[in-house]
XYZ file of C-alpha atoms in Angstrom:
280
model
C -229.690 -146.306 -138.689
C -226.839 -143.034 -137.856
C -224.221 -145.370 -139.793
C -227.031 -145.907 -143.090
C -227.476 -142.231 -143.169
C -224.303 -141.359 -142.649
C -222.734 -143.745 -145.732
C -226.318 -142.615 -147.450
C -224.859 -138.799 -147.171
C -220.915 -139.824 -148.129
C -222.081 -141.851 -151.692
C -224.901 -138.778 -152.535
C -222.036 -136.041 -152.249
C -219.289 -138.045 -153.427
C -219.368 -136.679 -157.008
C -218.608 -133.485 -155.234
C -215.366 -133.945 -153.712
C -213.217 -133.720 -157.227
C -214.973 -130.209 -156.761
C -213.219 -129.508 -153.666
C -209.610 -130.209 -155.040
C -209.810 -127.020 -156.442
C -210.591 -125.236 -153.120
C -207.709 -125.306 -151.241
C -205.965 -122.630 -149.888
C -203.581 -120.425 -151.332
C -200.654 -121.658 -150.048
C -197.082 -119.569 -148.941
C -194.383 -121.873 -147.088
C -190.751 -121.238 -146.447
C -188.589 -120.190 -142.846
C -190.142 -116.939 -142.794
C -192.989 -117.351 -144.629
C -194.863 -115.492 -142.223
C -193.082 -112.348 -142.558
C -193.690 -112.555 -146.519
C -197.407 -112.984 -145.887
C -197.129 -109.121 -145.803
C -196.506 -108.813 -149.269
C -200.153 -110.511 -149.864
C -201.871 -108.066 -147.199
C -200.807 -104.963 -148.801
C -202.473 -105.756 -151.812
C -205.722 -106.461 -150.152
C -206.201 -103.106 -148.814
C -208.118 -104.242 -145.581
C -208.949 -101.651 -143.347
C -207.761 -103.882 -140.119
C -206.411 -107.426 -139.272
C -207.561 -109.570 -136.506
C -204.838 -111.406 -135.273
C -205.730 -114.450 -133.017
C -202.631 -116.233 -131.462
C -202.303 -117.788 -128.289
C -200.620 -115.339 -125.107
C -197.768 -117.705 -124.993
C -196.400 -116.621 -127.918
C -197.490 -112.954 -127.109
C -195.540 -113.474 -123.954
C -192.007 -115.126 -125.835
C -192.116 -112.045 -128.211
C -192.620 -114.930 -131.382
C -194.787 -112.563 -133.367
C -192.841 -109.382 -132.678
C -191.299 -109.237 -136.168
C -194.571 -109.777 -137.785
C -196.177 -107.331 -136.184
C -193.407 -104.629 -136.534
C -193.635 -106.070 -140.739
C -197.313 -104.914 -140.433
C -196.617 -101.437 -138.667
C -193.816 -100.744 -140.904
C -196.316 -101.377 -144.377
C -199.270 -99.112 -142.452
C -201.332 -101.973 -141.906
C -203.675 -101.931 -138.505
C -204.261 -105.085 -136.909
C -205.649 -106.044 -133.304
C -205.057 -108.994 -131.105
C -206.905 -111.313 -129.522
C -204.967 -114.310 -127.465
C -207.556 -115.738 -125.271
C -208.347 -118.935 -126.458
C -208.558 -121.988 -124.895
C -206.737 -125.238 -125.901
C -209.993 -126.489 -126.539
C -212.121 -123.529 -127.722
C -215.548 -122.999 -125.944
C -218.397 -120.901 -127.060
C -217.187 -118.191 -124.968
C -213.823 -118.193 -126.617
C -215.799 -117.991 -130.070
C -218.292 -115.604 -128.559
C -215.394 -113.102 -126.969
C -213.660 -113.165 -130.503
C -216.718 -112.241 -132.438
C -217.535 -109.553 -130.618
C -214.117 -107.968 -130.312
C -214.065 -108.403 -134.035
C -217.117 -106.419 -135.046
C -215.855 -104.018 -131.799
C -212.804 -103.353 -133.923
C -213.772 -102.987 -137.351
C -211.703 -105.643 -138.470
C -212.579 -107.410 -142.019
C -210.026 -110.099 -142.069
C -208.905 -112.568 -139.500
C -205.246 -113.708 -139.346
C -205.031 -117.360 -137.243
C -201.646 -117.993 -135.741
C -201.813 -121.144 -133.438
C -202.715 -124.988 -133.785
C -206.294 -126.254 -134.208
C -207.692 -124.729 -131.540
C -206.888 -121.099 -132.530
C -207.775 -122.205 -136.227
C -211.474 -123.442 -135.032
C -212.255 -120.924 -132.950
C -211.067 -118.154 -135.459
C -213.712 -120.349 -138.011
C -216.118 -120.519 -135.910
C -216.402 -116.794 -134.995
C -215.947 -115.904 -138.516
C -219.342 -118.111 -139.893
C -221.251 -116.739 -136.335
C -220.515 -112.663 -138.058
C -221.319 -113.638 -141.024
C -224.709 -114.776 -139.814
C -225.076 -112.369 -136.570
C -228.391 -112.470 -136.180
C -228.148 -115.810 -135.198
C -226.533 -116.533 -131.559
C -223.045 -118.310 -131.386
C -225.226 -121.319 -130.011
C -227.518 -121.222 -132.785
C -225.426 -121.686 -135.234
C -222.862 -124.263 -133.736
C -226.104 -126.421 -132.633
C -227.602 -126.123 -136.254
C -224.091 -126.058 -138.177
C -225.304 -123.141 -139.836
C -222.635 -121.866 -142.025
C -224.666 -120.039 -145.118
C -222.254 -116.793 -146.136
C -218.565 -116.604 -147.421
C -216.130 -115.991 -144.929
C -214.630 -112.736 -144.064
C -210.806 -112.738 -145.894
C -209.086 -115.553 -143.823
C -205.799 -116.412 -143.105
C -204.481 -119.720 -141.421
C -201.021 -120.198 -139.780
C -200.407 -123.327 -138.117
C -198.342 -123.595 -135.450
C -198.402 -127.692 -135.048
C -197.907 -130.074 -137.988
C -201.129 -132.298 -137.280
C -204.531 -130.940 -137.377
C -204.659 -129.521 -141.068
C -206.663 -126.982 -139.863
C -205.386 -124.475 -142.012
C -206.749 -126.197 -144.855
C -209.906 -128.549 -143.678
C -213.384 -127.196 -143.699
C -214.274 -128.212 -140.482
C -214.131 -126.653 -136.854
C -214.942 -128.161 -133.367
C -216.056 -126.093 -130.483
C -216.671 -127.377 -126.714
C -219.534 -126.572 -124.589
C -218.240 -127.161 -121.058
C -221.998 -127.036 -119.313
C -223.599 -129.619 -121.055
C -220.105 -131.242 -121.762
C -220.612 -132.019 -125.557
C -218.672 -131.064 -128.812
C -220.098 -129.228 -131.781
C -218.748 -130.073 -134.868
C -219.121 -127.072 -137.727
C -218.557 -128.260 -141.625
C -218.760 -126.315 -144.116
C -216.620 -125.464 -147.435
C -216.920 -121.528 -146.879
C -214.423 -122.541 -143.677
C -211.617 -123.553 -145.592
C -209.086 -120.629 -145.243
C -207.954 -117.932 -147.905
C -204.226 -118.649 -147.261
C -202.286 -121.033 -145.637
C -199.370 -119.867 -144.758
C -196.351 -122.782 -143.702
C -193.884 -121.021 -141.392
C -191.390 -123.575 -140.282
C -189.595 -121.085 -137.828
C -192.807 -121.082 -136.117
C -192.354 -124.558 -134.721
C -188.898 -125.045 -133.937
C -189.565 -124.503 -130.057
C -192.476 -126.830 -130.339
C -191.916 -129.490 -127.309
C -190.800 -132.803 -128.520
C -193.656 -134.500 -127.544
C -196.330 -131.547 -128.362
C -194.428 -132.691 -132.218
C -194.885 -136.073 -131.800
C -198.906 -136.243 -130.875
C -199.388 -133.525 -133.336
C -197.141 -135.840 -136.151
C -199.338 -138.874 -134.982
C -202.688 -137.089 -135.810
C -201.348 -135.818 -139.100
C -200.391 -140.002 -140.000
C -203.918 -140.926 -139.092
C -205.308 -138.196 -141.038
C -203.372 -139.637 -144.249
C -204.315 -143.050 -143.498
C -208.123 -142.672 -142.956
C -208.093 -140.962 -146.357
C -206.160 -143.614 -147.907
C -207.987 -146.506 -146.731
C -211.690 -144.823 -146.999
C -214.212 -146.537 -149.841
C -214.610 -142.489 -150.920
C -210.759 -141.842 -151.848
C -209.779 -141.534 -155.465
C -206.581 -141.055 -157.338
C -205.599 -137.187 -156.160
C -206.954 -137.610 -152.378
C -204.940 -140.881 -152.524
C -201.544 -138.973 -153.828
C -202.064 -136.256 -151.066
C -202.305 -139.360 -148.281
C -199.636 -141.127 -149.792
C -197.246 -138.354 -149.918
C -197.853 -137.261 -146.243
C -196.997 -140.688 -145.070
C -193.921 -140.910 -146.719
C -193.034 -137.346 -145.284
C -193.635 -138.594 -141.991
C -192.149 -141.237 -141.708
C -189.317 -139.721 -142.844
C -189.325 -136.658 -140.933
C -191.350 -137.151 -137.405
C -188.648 -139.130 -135.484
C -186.041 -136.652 -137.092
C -187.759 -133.501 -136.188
C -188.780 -135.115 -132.938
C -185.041 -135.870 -132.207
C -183.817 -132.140 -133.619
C -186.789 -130.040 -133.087
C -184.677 -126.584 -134.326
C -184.121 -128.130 -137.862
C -185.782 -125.809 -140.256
C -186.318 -129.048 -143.100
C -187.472 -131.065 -141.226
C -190.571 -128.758 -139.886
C -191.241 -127.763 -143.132
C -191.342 -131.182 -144.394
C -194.036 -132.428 -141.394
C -195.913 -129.021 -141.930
C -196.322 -129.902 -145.880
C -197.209 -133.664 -144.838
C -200.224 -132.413 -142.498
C -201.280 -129.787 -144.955
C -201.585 -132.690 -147.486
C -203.226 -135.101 -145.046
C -205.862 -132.490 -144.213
C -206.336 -131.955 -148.570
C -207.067 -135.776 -148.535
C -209.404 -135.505 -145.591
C -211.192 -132.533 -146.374
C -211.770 -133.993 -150.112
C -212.619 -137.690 -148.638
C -214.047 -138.767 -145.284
C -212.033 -139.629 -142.213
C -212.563 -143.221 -140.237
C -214.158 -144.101 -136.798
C -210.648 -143.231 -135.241
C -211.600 -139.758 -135.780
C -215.602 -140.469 -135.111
């Protein structure tokens, strides 16, 4: 009966997904694409920037430049780095309420998935904060536009920064909520390739892997159609020509950028099709 209603549910909104082509996020990419993303914020005249990163790369100074870009163009941010390789409500809780505690109005995600879903996740629980974080992760309750939202990926495999989903763990009754919604897909993506060059070999390998299944669930789906097909088709030819090479010479600028484009078009096709049982 879950499998009817579930194929019921992917032929009703079907016509909808040429819809979603169009909302992808703005997208910057280069070496030091991050440091350009400054250009964009001083146009937006925020008031303040939450930036959620993960302490290791507080600790190895890897942000340092960004954040002296911000302080040099007068724009306040705040930091939060306590998140969890796989968030848990109390990751999402603790970065909601430092949020509001702030007065931030736009969210800056530097990290892989994890940092990308829990930065969601907190976003759709202020936009509806008279519901609990619970609430709305157990009812999937996402019914207000994000807050300005920024996604930097930090891995070349989720597609995060450009999929409208987020996952969230809750350790005590030892289940995962899955959030879906298109107000989740991110303002920017922004596709730093310096960012990953001291990614571990294997870290770039399982991350590569995800992005390949990604592409190939979307190919291979009954729901694809000619454009989610291109995006799938294009990231597998990326990584197969670029994983092993990147894998091999993990400091090569190209090659990062190349796997970074590949899982930003394998999340496209994913986000605009359906993915498989692998990912079930």
């Amino acid at each position: 009966m879950k499998h009817f209603l579930l194929r019921t549910r992917q032929v009703l909104f079907s016509p909808i997904q040429k819809i979603q082509l169009n909302l992808q996020p703005k997208m910057i990419k280069g070496e030091h694409a991050l440091l350009d993303l400054v250009d964009v914020l001083r146009e937006k005249h925020i008031s303040r920037y939450m930036v959620v990163t993960t302490a290791g790369f507080i600790k190895r100074g890897t942000l340092q430049p960004f954040f002296e870009r911000l302080e040099e163009s007068h724009i306040p941010y705040s930091i939060f780095h306590d998140v969890k390789p796989d968030p848990e409500i109390l990751d999402v809780e603790n970065l909601k309420e430092y949020y509001i505690k702030e007065g931030c109005q736009g969210l800056i995600a530097i990290g892989g998935g994890s940092v990308i879903d829990c930065s969601k996740a907190a976003l759709a629980c202020i936009q509806t904060s008279h519901l609990t974080v619970k609430t709305v992760l157990e009812t999937g309750r996402v019914s207000k536009t994000l807050p300005f939202f920024i996604a930097v990926p930090t891995t070349a495999g989720t597609g995060s920064e450009v999929t409208a989903g987020a996952v969230i763990t809750d350790p005590i009754r030892k289940r995962k909520y899955a959030l879906s919604h298109l107000f989740l897909i991110p303002k920017y993506a922004v596709l730093d390739a310096s960012l990953l060059t001291t990614l571990p070999a294997k870290m770039t390998a399982y991350t590569g892997m995800d992005a390949l299944t990604h592409a190939i669930e979307a190919y291979i789906n009954h729901f694809n159609n000619r454009k989610t097909n291109e995006y799938a088709l294009e990231a597998i030819e990326s990584i197969f020509q670029y994983l092993i090479p990147s894998f091999e010479d993990g400091s090569n600028i190209q090659y990062r950028l190349k796997l970074l484009e590949a899982s930003y078009k394998a999340g496209v096709a994913i986000t605009n099709n359906y993915i498989g049982y692998v990912h079930a």
